[in-house]
Coordinates of C-alpha atoms in Angstrom, one line a residue:
Chain A
X28 CA 56.0 62.8 24.2
X29 CA 58.1 59.7 24.1
X30 CA 56.4 56.5 24.9
X31 CA 56.9 55.2 28.4
X32 CA 58.1 51.6 27.9
X33 CA 58.9 50.6 31.5
X34 CA 57.8 51.6 35.0
X35 CA 61.2 53.1 35.7
X36 CA 60.6 55.4 32.7
X37 CA 57.2 56.2 34.2
X38 CA 58.9 57.4 37.4
X39 CA 61.3 59.6 35.3
X40 CA 58.3 61.0 33.4
X41 CA 56.5 61.9 36.7
X42 CA 59.7 63.6 37.9
X43 CA 59.9 65.6 34.7
X44 CA 56.3 66.8 35.1
X45 CA 57.1 67.8 38.7
X46 CA 60.2 69.7 37.6
X47 CA 58.6 71.5 34.6
X48 CA 55.1 72.1 35.8
X49 CA 55.2 71.6 39.6
X50 CA 53.9 68.7 41.7
X51 CA 50.4 67.3 41.6
X52 CA 48.4 67.4 44.8
X53 CA 47.1 64.2 46.4
X54 CA 44.1 64.2 48.7
X55 CA 44.4 61.2 51.0
X56 CA 41.5 59.7 52.9
X57 CA 42.6 58.4 56.4
X58 CA 46.3 58.8 56.0
X59 CA 47.1 56.8 59.1
X60 CA 49.4 54.1 57.8
X61 CA 53.2 54.4 58.0
X62 CA 53.7 52.5 54.8
X63 CA 51.4 54.7 52.8
X64 CA 53.0 57.9 54.3
X65 CA 56.5 56.6 53.3
X66 CA 55.4 56.2 49.7
X67 CA 53.8 59.7 49.6
X68 CA 57.0 61.1 51.2
X69 CA 59.1 59.5 48.4
X70 CA 56.8 61.0 45.8
X71 CA 57.1 64.4 47.5
X72 CA 60.9 64.1 47.6
X73 CA 61.0 63.1 44.0
X74 CA 59.2 66.4 43.3
X75 CA 56.1 65.1 41.6
X76 CA 53.5 65.1 44.4
X77 CA 52.4 67.0 47.5
X78 CA 49.5 66.0 49.6
X79 CA 46.6 67.0 51.8
X80 CA 46.3 64.4 54.5
X81 CA 42.9 63.7 56.0
X82 CA 42.4 61.7 59.1
X83 CA 42.6 61.5 62.9
X84 CA 45.4 64.0 63.7
X85 CA 46.9 61.9 66.5
X86 CA 47.0 58.7 64.5
X87 CA 48.5 60.5 61.5
X88 CA 51.2 61.9 63.8
X89 CA 51.9 58.4 65.1
X90 CA 52.1 56.9 61.7
X91 CA 54.3 59.8 60.5
X92 CA 56.7 59.3 63.4
X93 CA 56.9 55.6 62.6
X94 CA 57.7 56.4 58.9
X95 CA 60.1 59.2 59.8
X96 CA 57.9 61.7 58.0
X97 CA 57.7 65.4 59.0
X98 CA 54.0 66.4 58.8
X99 CA 54.8 70.1 58.5
X100 CA 55.6 69.3 54.9
X101 CA 51.9 68.5 54.3
X102 CA 48.5 70.2 54.6
X103 CA 46.4 68.4 57.3
X104 CA 42.7 68.0 57.9
X105 CA 41.9 66.6 61.3
X106 CA 38.7 64.5 61.0
X107 CA 37.7 61.7 63.4
X108 CA 34.7 60.1 61.6
X109 CA 35.6 57.7 58.9
X110 CA 32.8 58.4 56.3
X111 CA 33.5 62.1 56.8
X112 CA 37.1 61.6 56.1
X113 CA 36.1 60.2 52.6
X114 CA 33.9 63.2 52.0
X115 CA 36.5 65.7 53.2
X116 CA 39.2 64.1 51.0
X117 CA 37.1 63.8 47.9
X118 CA 35.8 67.4 48.2
X119 CA 39.4 68.7 48.0
X120 CA 39.6 67.0 44.5
X121 CA 36.1 67.9 43.2
X122 CA 36.7 71.5 44.3
X123 CA 40.0 71.5 42.4
X124 CA 42.1 72.1 45.5
X125 CA 43.7 68.7 44.8
X126 CA 44.4 66.7 41.6
X127 CA 44.3 63.1 42.8
X128 CA 42.0 61.2 45.2
X129 CA 43.9 58.6 47.2
X130 CA 42.9 55.8 49.6
X131 CA 44.6 55.5 53.0
X132 CA 43.4 53.2 55.8
X133 CA 39.8 54.0 55.1
X134 CA 37.5 51.1 54.4
X135 CA 37.1 50.7 50.6
X136 CA 33.3 51.1 50.9
X137 CA 33.6 54.5 52.6
X138 CA 36.3 55.6 50.2
X139 CA 34.2 54.7 47.1
X140 CA 30.9 56.0 48.6
X141 CA 32.5 59.4 48.9
X142 CA 33.8 59.2 45.3
X143 CA 30.3 58.4 44.1
X144 CA 28.6 61.2 46.1
X145 CA 26.4 63.2 43.8
X146 CA 27.4 66.6 45.2
X147 CA 31.0 66.4 46.1
X148 CA 32.1 63.2 44.3
X149 CA 34.0 62.5 41.1
X150 CA 31.6 60.6 39.0
X151 CA 31.6 61.6 35.3
X152 CA 28.0 61.1 34.3
X153 CA 27.2 57.4 33.9
X154 CA 30.7 56.5 32.9
X155 CA 31.9 53.2 34.4
X156 CA 34.6 53.5 37.0
X157 CA 37.3 50.8 36.3
X158 CA 40.6 49.5 37.5
X159 CA 43.7 49.1 35.5
X160 CA 46.8 47.1 36.3
X161 CA 49.9 48.1 34.4
X162 CA 53.0 45.9 34.2
X163 CA 56.4 46.0 32.7
X164 CA 57.5 42.5 32.1
X165 CA 61.1 41.4 31.4
X166 CA 61.6 40.6 27.7
X167 CA 58.9 42.9 26.4
X168 CA 59.5 46.4 25.0
X169 CA 56.3 48.1 26.3
X170 CA 54.0 48.4 29.3
X171 CA 51.0 46.1 29.4
X172 CA 47.7 47.4 30.7
X173 CA 45.1 45.0 32.0
X174 CA 41.4 45.9 32.6
X175 CA 39.3 45.2 34.5
X176 CA 40.9 42.7 36.8
X177 CA 39.8 44.1 40.1
X178 CA 36.8 46.4 40.2
X179 CA 34.0 45.4 37.8
X180 CA 33.2 41.8 38.4
X181 CA 31.1 40.7 35.4
X182 CA 30.8 43.8 33.1
X183 CA 28.4 43.8 30.2
X184 CA 29.2 45.1 26.8
X185 CA 28.4 48.7 27.6
X186 CA 30.6 48.6 30.7
X187 CA 33.4 47.0 28.7
X188 CA 33.3 49.8 26.1
X189 CA 33.7 52.3 29.0
X190 CA 36.5 50.2 30.6
X191 CA 38.3 50.1 27.2
X192 CA 38.0 53.9 26.8
X193 CA 39.2 54.5 30.3
X194 CA 42.2 52.3 29.8
X195 CA 43.0 53.9 26.5
X196 CA 43.2 57.2 28.3
X197 CA 45.8 55.9 30.7
X198 CA 47.9 54.3 27.9
X199 CA 47.8 57.6 26.0
X200 CA 49.0 59.4 29.2
X201 CA 51.9 56.9 29.0
X202 CA 52.7 58.3 25.5
X203 CA 51.1 55.5 23.5
X204 CA 49.6 57.7 20.8
X205 CA 47.1 55.1 19.5
X206 CA 47.1 52.1 21.9
X207 CA 46.5 48.7 20.5
X208 CA 43.7 46.9 22.4
X209 CA 43.4 43.2 22.4
X210 CA 40.1 41.9 23.7
X211 CA 41.0 38.5 25.2
X212 CA 39.2 35.2 25.3
X213 CA 40.4 31.6 25.4
X214 CA 40.5 31.3 21.7
X215 CA 40.9 33.7 18.7
X216 CA 37.8 32.6 16.8
X217 CA 34.2 33.7 17.4
X218 CA 32.4 30.9 19.2
X219 CA 28.7 31.2 20.0
X220 CA 29.1 29.2 23.1
X221 CA 31.8 31.5 24.5
X222 CA 30.3 34.9 25.4
X223 CA 33.8 36.5 25.7
X224 CA 34.4 35.9 22.0
X225 CA 31.1 37.5 21.0
X226 CA 31.7 40.6 23.1
X227 CA 35.2 40.9 21.7
X228 CA 33.8 40.9 18.2
X229 CA 31.3 43.5 19.2
X230 CA 34.0 45.8 20.8
X231 CA 36.0 45.5 17.6
X232 CA 33.1 46.8 15.5
X233 CA 32.3 49.6 18.0
X234 CA 35.8 50.8 17.6
X235 CA 35.5 50.7 13.8
X236 CA 32.2 52.7 14.0
X237 CA 33.8 55.3 16.2
X238 CA 32.1 54.3 19.4
X239 CA 35.5 53.6 21.1
X240 CA 38.1 56.2 20.1
X241 CA 41.8 57.0 19.9
X242 CA 42.8 53.3 19.7
X243 CA 42.8 50.2 17.6
X244 CA 40.6 47.4 19.1
X245 CA 40.7 43.8 17.9
X246 CA 39.5 40.5 19.3
X247 CA 38.9 37.9 20.2
X248 CA 42.5 37.0 20.8
X249 CA 44.0 34.3 22.9
X250 CA 46.8 35.8 25.0
X251 CA 49.5 34.1 22.9
X252 CA 48.6 35.8 19.7
X253 CA 48.1 39.1 21.4
X254 CA 51.6 39.2 22.8
X255 CA 53.6 37.0 20.3
X256 CA 53.8 38.0 16.6
X257 CA 55.2 34.6 15.8
X258 CA 52.1 32.9 17.3
X259 CA 49.8 35.3 15.5
X260 CA 51.6 34.6 12.2
X261 CA 51.5 30.8 12.6
X262 CA 47.7 31.1 13.3
X263 CA 47.3 33.2 10.2
X264 CA 45.9 36.2 12.0
X265 CA 46.3 39.4 10.1
X266 CA 45.7 42.3 12.5
X267 CA 47.5 45.4 13.5
X268 CA 47.0 44.4 17.2
X269 CA 48.2 40.8 16.9
X270 CA 51.5 40.3 18.7
X271 CA 51.6 44.1 19.5
X272 CA 48.9 44.7 22.0
X273 CA 49.4 47.3 24.7
X274 CA 46.0 46.8 26.4
X275 CA 44.3 43.6 27.4
X276 CA 40.6 43.8 28.0
X277 CA 39.7 40.7 30.0
X278 CA 36.3 38.9 30.1
X279 CA 35.7 39.2 33.8
X280 CA 37.3 39.5 37.2
X281 CA 38.1 35.9 37.6
X282 CA 40.2 35.5 34.4
X283 CA 41.5 39.1 34.7
X284 CA 42.7 38.7 38.2
X285 CA 44.4 35.4 37.4
X286 CA 46.1 36.9 34.4
X287 CA 47.4 39.9 36.4
X288 CA 48.5 37.8 39.3
X289 CA 50.2 35.2 37.0
X290 CA 52.2 38.0 35.6
X291 CA 53.1 39.3 39.0
X292 CA 54.0 36.0 40.5
X293 CA 55.3 34.0 37.6
X294 CA 57.4 36.5 35.6
X295 CA 60.1 39.1 36.3
X296 CA 58.0 42.3 36.4
X297 CA 57.0 45.5 38.0
X298 CA 53.3 46.2 38.6
X299 CA 51.0 48.9 39.9
X300 CA 47.4 49.9 39.5
X301 CA 45.1 52.8 39.2
X302 CA 41.3 53.5 39.2
X303 CA 40.1 55.2 36.1
X304 CA 36.9 56.8 34.6
X305 CA 36.2 59.4 37.3
X306 CA 36.8 63.1 36.8
X307 CA 40.3 62.7 38.5
X308 CA 42.7 59.8 38.8
X309 CA 42.2 57.7 41.9
X310 CA 44.9 55.8 43.7
X311 CA 43.7 52.7 45.6
X312 CA 46.6 50.6 46.8
X313 CA 46.6 47.7 49.2
X314 CA 48.6 47.6 52.4
X315 CA 50.3 44.5 51.0
X316 CA 51.6 46.5 48.1
X317 CA 55.3 47.4 48.3
X318 CA 56.3 51.1 48.7
X319 CA 57.7 51.0 45.2
X320 CA 54.4 49.8 43.8
X321 CA 52.5 52.6 45.7
X322 CA 55.0 55.1 44.4
X323 CA 54.4 53.8 40.8
X324 CA 50.6 54.2 41.3
X325 CA 51.1 57.8 42.4
X326 CA 53.4 58.4 39.4
X327 CA 50.8 57.0 37.0
X328 CA 48.1 59.2 38.6
X329 CA 50.4 62.2 38.1
X330 CA 51.0 61.3 34.5
X331 CA 47.3 60.9 33.9
X332 CA 46.4 64.1 35.7
X333 CA 48.9 66.0 33.6
X334 CA 47.7 64.4 30.4
X335 CA 44.0 65.3 31.1
X336 CA 44.9 68.9 31.9
Chain B
X15 CA 49.4 6.8 53.6
X16 CA 50.3 9.5 56.0
X17 CA 49.6 13.0 54.9
X18 CA 52.8 14.6 53.6
X19 CA 52.5 18.2 54.6
X20 CA 55.1 19.2 52.0
X21 CA 52.9 17.6 49.4
X22 CA 55.6 16.5 47.1
X23 CA 57.9 13.7 47.8
X24 CA 60.4 15.2 45.4
X25 CA 62.9 17.8 46.4
X26 CA 61.8 21.3 45.6
X27 CA 63.4 23.0 42.7
X28 CA 64.0 19.8 40.8
X29 CA 61.8 21.1 38.0
X30 CA 60.2 18.9 35.3
X31 CA 63.3 17.0 34.1
X32 CA 62.5 14.2 36.6
X33 CA 59.8 13.2 34.1
X34 CA 62.4 12.3 31.5
X35 CA 64.4 10.2 34.0
X36 CA 61.2 8.6 35.3
X37 CA 59.9 7.7 31.8
X38 CA 63.1 5.7 31.1
X39 CA 62.7 3.4 34.1
X40 CA 61.4 -0.1 33.3
X41 CA 59.8 -1.3 30.1
X42 CA 59.6 1.5 27.6
X43 CA 56.0 2.7 27.0
X44 CA 54.7 2.7 23.5
X45 CA 52.9 5.8 22.0
X46 CA 50.6 5.6 19.1
X47 CA 51.0 8.8 17.1
X48 CA 48.1 9.5 14.7
X49 CA 48.7 11.4 11.5
X50 CA 52.2 12.7 12.1
X51 CA 52.4 15.1 9.1
X52 CA 53.5 18.3 10.8
X53 CA 53.4 20.5 13.8
X54 CA 56.7 18.9 14.8
X55 CA 54.9 16.0 16.6
X56 CA 56.9 13.6 14.5
X57 CA 60.1 15.2 15.5
X58 CA 59.2 15.0 19.2
X59 CA 58.2 11.3 18.9
X60 CA 61.4 10.5 17.1
X61 CA 63.4 12.2 19.7
X62 CA 61.5 10.4 22.5
X63 CA 62.3 7.1 20.9
X64 CA 66.0 8.0 20.4
X65 CA 66.3 9.1 24.0
X66 CA 64.5 6.1 25.4
X67 CA 61.6 8.1 26.7
X68 CA 59.0 6.1 24.8
X69 CA 58.7 3.8 21.8
X70 CA 56.8 5.3 18.9
X71 CA 54.4 3.8 16.4
X72 CA 53.4 6.1 13.6
X73 CA 49.9 5.6 12.1
X74 CA 48.9 7.4 8.9
X75 CA 49.7 7.8 5.2
X76 CA 53.1 6.1 5.0
X77 CA 54.3 8.1 2.0
X78 CA 53.3 11.4 3.7
X79 CA 55.0 10.4 7.0
X80 CA 58.2 9.5 5.1
X81 CA 58.2 12.8 3.3
X82 CA 57.5 14.7 6.5
X83 CA 60.3 12.9 8.2
X84 CA 62.6 13.8 5.3
X85 CA 61.5 17.4 5.3
X86 CA 61.9 17.8 9.0
X87 CA 65.1 15.8 9.2
X88 CA 63.7 13.1 11.5
X89 CA 65.3 9.7 11.4
X90 CA 62.5 7.1 11.5
X91 CA 64.5 4.0 10.9
X92 CA 63.5 1.4 13.5
X93 CA 60.2 3.1 14.2
X94 CA 57.1 1.0 13.4
X95 CA 55.0 2.5 10.7
X96 CA 51.3 1.6 10.1
X97 CA 50.1 2.6 6.6
X98 CA 46.6 4.1 6.8
X99 CA 46.1 6.9 4.3
X100 CA 42.6 7.9 5.5
X101 CA 42.6 10.3 8.5
X102 CA 39.6 8.9 10.3
X103 CA 40.8 5.4 9.9
X104 CA 44.3 6.3 11.0
X105 CA 42.8 7.8 14.1
X106 CA 40.6 4.8 14.8
X107 CA 43.6 2.5 14.3
X108 CA 45.7 4.5 16.7
X109 CA 42.9 4.5 19.4
X110 CA 42.3 0.8 18.9
X111 CA 46.0 0.1 19.3
X112 CA 45.9 1.8 22.7
X113 CA 42.6 0.2 23.8
X114 CA 43.8 -3.3 22.9
X115 CA 47.0 -2.7 24.9
X116 CA 49.3 -2.9 21.9
X117 CA 50.3 0.7 22.6
X118 CA 50.3 2.4 26.0
X119 CA 49.2 6.0 25.2
X120 CA 48.0 8.2 22.4
X121 CA 49.4 11.2 20.7
X122 CA 47.8 13.6 18.3
X123 CA 49.6 14.6 15.1
X124 CA 48.2 16.9 12.3
X125 CA 44.5 16.0 12.7
X126 CA 41.6 17.9 14.3
X127 CA 41.4 17.6 18.0
X128 CA 37.6 16.9 17.7
X129 CA 38.3 14.0 15.3
X130 CA 40.7 12.5 17.8
X131 CA 38.4 13.0 20.8
X132 CA 35.4 11.5 19.0
X133 CA 37.5 8.4 18.5
X134 CA 38.7 8.3 22.1
X135 CA 35.1 8.5 23.3
X136 CA 33.9 5.7 21.0
X137 CA 31.8 3.3 23.1
X138 CA 33.0 0.1 21.4
X139 CA 36.7 0.5 20.9
X140 CA 37.5 3.9 22.5
X141 CA 39.2 4.8 25.7
X142 CA 36.4 6.2 27.8
X143 CA 36.1 5.4 31.5
X144 CA 32.9 7.2 32.4
X145 CA 35.0 10.1 33.9
X146 CA 35.4 13.4 32.2
X147 CA 38.3 14.2 29.9
X148 CA 40.3 17.1 31.2
X149 CA 43.5 18.8 30.4
X150 CA 46.4 19.2 32.8
X151 CA 49.4 21.4 32.2
X152 CA 52.4 21.2 34.5
X153 CA 54.7 24.1 34.5
X154 CA 58.2 24.7 35.8
X155 CA 58.2 28.2 37.2
X156 CA 61.6 29.8 36.9
X157 CA 61.0 32.7 39.2
X158 CA 59.8 30.3 41.9
X159 CA 63.1 28.4 41.8
X160 CA 61.8 25.8 39.3
X161 CA 58.8 24.8 41.4
X162 CA 56.3 22.7 39.5
X163 CA 52.8 24.0 39.4
X164 CA 49.8 22.4 37.6
X165 CA 47.0 24.2 36.0
X166 CA 43.7 22.6 35.1
X167 CA 41.6 23.0 33.1
X168 CA 42.8 25.6 30.7
X169 CA 42.4 23.7 27.5
X170 CA 39.4 21.4 27.3
X171 CA 36.4 22.1 29.5
X172 CA 35.0 25.5 28.9
X173 CA 32.7 26.3 31.9
X174 CA 32.7 23.2 34.1
X175 CA 30.1 22.9 36.8
X176 CA 30.8 21.7 40.3
X177 CA 30.5 18.0 39.3
X178 CA 32.8 18.5 36.4
X179 CA 35.3 20.3 38.7
X180 CA 35.3 17.3 41.0
X181 CA 36.3 15.1 38.1
X182 CA 38.9 17.6 36.9
X183 CA 40.5 17.4 40.4
X184 CA 40.3 13.6 40.5
X185 CA 41.9 13.3 37.1
X186 CA 44.8 15.6 38.2
X187 CA 45.2 13.9 41.6
X188 CA 45.6 10.5 39.9
X189 CA 48.3 12.0 37.7
X190 CA 50.1 13.6 40.6
X191 CA 50.1 10.3 42.5
X192 CA 51.8 8.7 39.4
X193 CA 54.5 11.4 39.2
X194 CA 55.4 11.0 42.9
X195 CA 53.3 13.5 44.7
X196 CA 51.2 11.4 47.1
X197 CA 49.1 14.2 48.6
X198 CA 48.9 17.1 46.1
X199 CA 47.7 20.4 47.3
X200 CA 44.9 21.8 45.1
X201 CA 44.0 25.5 45.2
X202 CA 40.5 26.2 43.9
X203 CA 41.1 29.6 42.5
X204 CA 38.9 32.7 42.3
X205 CA 39.6 36.4 42.0
X206 CA 39.4 36.8 45.8
X207 CA 40.0 34.5 48.8
X208 CA 36.7 35.4 50.6
X209 CA 33.4 33.6 49.8
X210 CA 31.3 36.1 47.9
X211 CA 27.7 35.1 47.0
X212 CA 28.0 37.2 43.8
X213 CA 31.0 35.3 42.6
X214 CA 30.2 31.7 41.6
X215 CA 33.9 30.7 41.5
X216 CA 34.2 31.4 45.2
X217 CA 31.1 29.3 46.1
X218 CA 32.2 26.4 44.1
X219 CA 35.7 26.6 45.6
X220 CA 34.2 26.5 49.1
X221 CA 32.1 23.5 48.1
X222 CA 35.2 21.7 46.8
X223 CA 37.1 22.4 50.0
X224 CA 34.3 20.9 52.0
X225 CA 33.9 17.9 49.8
X226 CA 37.5 17.2 50.3
X227 CA 37.1 17.5 54.1
X228 CA 34.1 15.0 53.9
X229 CA 36.1 12.5 51.9
X230 CA 34.2 13.1 48.7
X231 CA 37.4 14.1 47.0
X232 CA 40.3 11.9 48.1
X233 CA 44.1 11.6 47.9
X234 CA 44.7 15.3 48.1
X235 CA 44.2 18.5 50.1
X236 CA 41.8 21.0 48.5
X237 CA 41.4 24.5 49.7
X238 CA 39.6 27.5 48.3
X239 CA 38.6 30.1 47.4
X240 CA 42.2 31.3 47.1
X241 CA 43.4 34.0 44.8
X242 CA 46.5 33.1 42.7
X243 CA 48.8 35.2 44.8
X244 CA 48.0 33.5 48.1
X245 CA 47.9 30.1 46.4
X246 CA 51.5 30.3 45.3
X247 CA 53.2 32.8 47.6
X248 CA 53.5 32.0 51.3
X249 CA 54.2 35.7 52.0
X250 CA 51.0 36.8 50.2
X251 CA 49.0 34.2 52.2
X252 CA 50.6 35.4 55.5
X253 CA 49.9 39.1 54.8
X254 CA 46.2 38.2 54.1
X255 CA 46.2 36.1 57.3
X256 CA 45.2 33.0 55.6
X257 CA 46.0 29.8 57.5
X258 CA 45.7 26.8 55.3
X259 CA 48.0 23.9 54.4
X260 CA 47.5 24.7 50.7
X261 CA 48.0 28.5 50.8
X262 CA 51.4 29.5 49.5
X263 CA 52.4 26.0 48.5
X264 CA 49.8 24.8 46.0
X265 CA 50.8 22.0 43.6
X266 CA 47.9 22.6 41.3
X267 CA 45.7 25.6 40.5
X268 CA 42.1 24.5 39.7
X269 CA 40.8 27.4 37.6
X270 CA 37.2 28.4 37.4
X271 CA 36.9 28.4 33.6
X272 CA 38.8 28.1 30.3
X273 CA 39.5 31.8 30.0
X274 CA 41.2 32.1 33.4
X275 CA 43.1 28.8 32.9
X276 CA 44.2 29.8 29.4
X277 CA 45.5 33.1 30.6
X278 CA 47.5 31.6 33.5
X279 CA 48.9 28.9 31.2
X280 CA 49.8 31.4 28.5
X281 CA 51.5 33.8 30.9
X282 CA 53.7 30.9 31.9
X283 CA 54.4 29.8 28.3
X284 CA 54.7 33.1 26.5
X285 CA 55.7 35.7 29.1
X286 CA 58.1 33.9 31.3
X287 CA 59.9 31.6 28.9
X288 CA 58.8 28.7 31.0
X289 CA 58.6 25.1 30.1
X290 CA 55.8 22.7 30.7
X291 CA 54.2 19.3 30.1
X292 CA 50.6 18.9 29.1
X293 CA 48.4 15.8 28.9
X294 CA 44.7 14.9 28.6
X295 CA 43.5 12.8 31.5
X296 CA 40.3 10.9 32.3
X297 CA 40.6 8.3 29.5
X298 CA 41.8 4.8 30.1
X299 CA 45.3 6.0 28.9
X300 CA 46.7 9.4 28.7
X301 CA 46.6 11.5 25.5
X302 CA 49.4 13.8 24.5
X303 CA 48.2 16.7 22.5
X304 CA 51.0 19.2 21.8
X305 CA 50.6 22.6 20.1
X306 CA 52.7 23.7 17.2
X307 CA 53.9 26.6 19.5
X308 CA 55.2 24.3 22.2
X309 CA 59.0 24.2 22.3
X310 CA 60.8 20.9 21.5
X311 CA 61.5 20.6 25.2
X312 CA 57.9 21.0 26.2
X313 CA 56.8 18.4 23.6
X314 CA 59.4 15.9 24.9
X315 CA 58.3 16.6 28.5
X316 CA 54.7 16.1 27.5
X317 CA 55.5 12.7 25.9
X318 CA 57.5 11.7 29.0
X319 CA 54.5 12.8 31.2
X320 CA 52.2 10.6 29.1
X321 CA 54.6 7.7 29.4
X322 CA 54.9 8.0 33.2
X323 CA 51.1 8.3 33.6
X324 CA 50.6 5.4 31.2
X325 CA 52.9 3.1 33.2
X326 CA 50.8 3.7 36.3

């Protein structure tokens, strides 16, 4: 497939999947928010998603009325207890009746607890579950993936290896055949006093030894030499990743979150996110996210689900 | 001084160009430039002198300076040149020139940062004050209508503890006062805006906010923890229900560590085509330390920031 280079192209790709192979099915826990239903309705009308809506039937009806959505276009599961809504929604996915697990109004704890449930959840062995932000930024010819800026707070090396592999899977679903992964730090030299630089060096070697696959990992990089070929050249860095990175692996949630939010608030960009590493894609958006951003998250989940099939 | 709720006394959207105008007021400040052999520091200093932003004194191997000037097409006629072929001695002479008052601020040329800082911290003839040296970068953010936002410390202190963060804020506040922001709003950043016992950045941010309330950090408004979105965007702050005079209108982002500061700064420099001005604070006089990747504009703005801070 052709590489997806912007989030508008992502939307086109999801529509193509819908048209050629049929829509993917979302299973939504506590679908009681009008904004959320509006985004799901858009995805349905675009032909790449349908949905099972789990929640309090009366509240879902009220939210649907507010959003101008006709609930007869959806499968409904009436459930009044919040933890049970998570279990009901995730079971639809683990039993293959749905493809994508999606969070509605349900509290994040209940949503994730259901996802981690040993019997009906979506855990893939001990694999780390991680979050990925993806951005298209004006002036750049490719989508940037940042992980983990939201889910794992202070991951150790083993978790970072999982996070990298999870993110590589998403980039490949975006048509990046062999994603270039830059492990970021504040500097591009190994410095024993800066743990991020040591872990970056270790991840590079793990990639060379085949412990992290289907990608080219290099680091440590400072952000400038990961995104700017000129900056890498001036610093004398010879690396296939320098200046061409698709994926940024960040040291921890503090730096990752500030990187992602700096892109969102300081550049001209489009941004959405996805939860990775489970046996199905997971959409976890915030109420503050725009409808467009929610739609893009659904489209990415559709692309990933299609790629994994 | 009454608290200015808008923080800045300058009109919004003015950007950073006011630094150039401000640096030209009154007696021109003199910068001592150590070892100007490359990285375009010489070009920036010559331009600063030509445009009346600052007077330059060049300290280093005179023959090498002349050939650099020739190579880079810099006109150094009328600029004082001090011949000192040895790097360490050239750096020492530059620092001494500033500590003796002959020059008003220091600028680094093609010499190791560690060499320059060692000289700055010399107990006898250096520029130390007992405070901590810290790096402040001011950015003009195009997508926010040219609003100026500071970031500290993304360049110098790697993992500052609470005491060091207080000094980083104090250094920045003194700088903001000098550039005409009498009550800067400082957002102590973390990944989230709620205090979380498992996230040290949120605890230190809460402590800094309280220290500000108790008068232990003066001349500014500090609030935190704030995430970057609710520090700079009033809408994001409103959606999260955060009521704070700092939320949405921060003048400066205090970052938890060098990685986060570096990322925020580099997004602004490399992903948004922004311009900025950087300076090292906490010494008796400011130190301008530009990178070879900085645009000519950013280098000139950094010199003008140094000049404005040096004037006091």
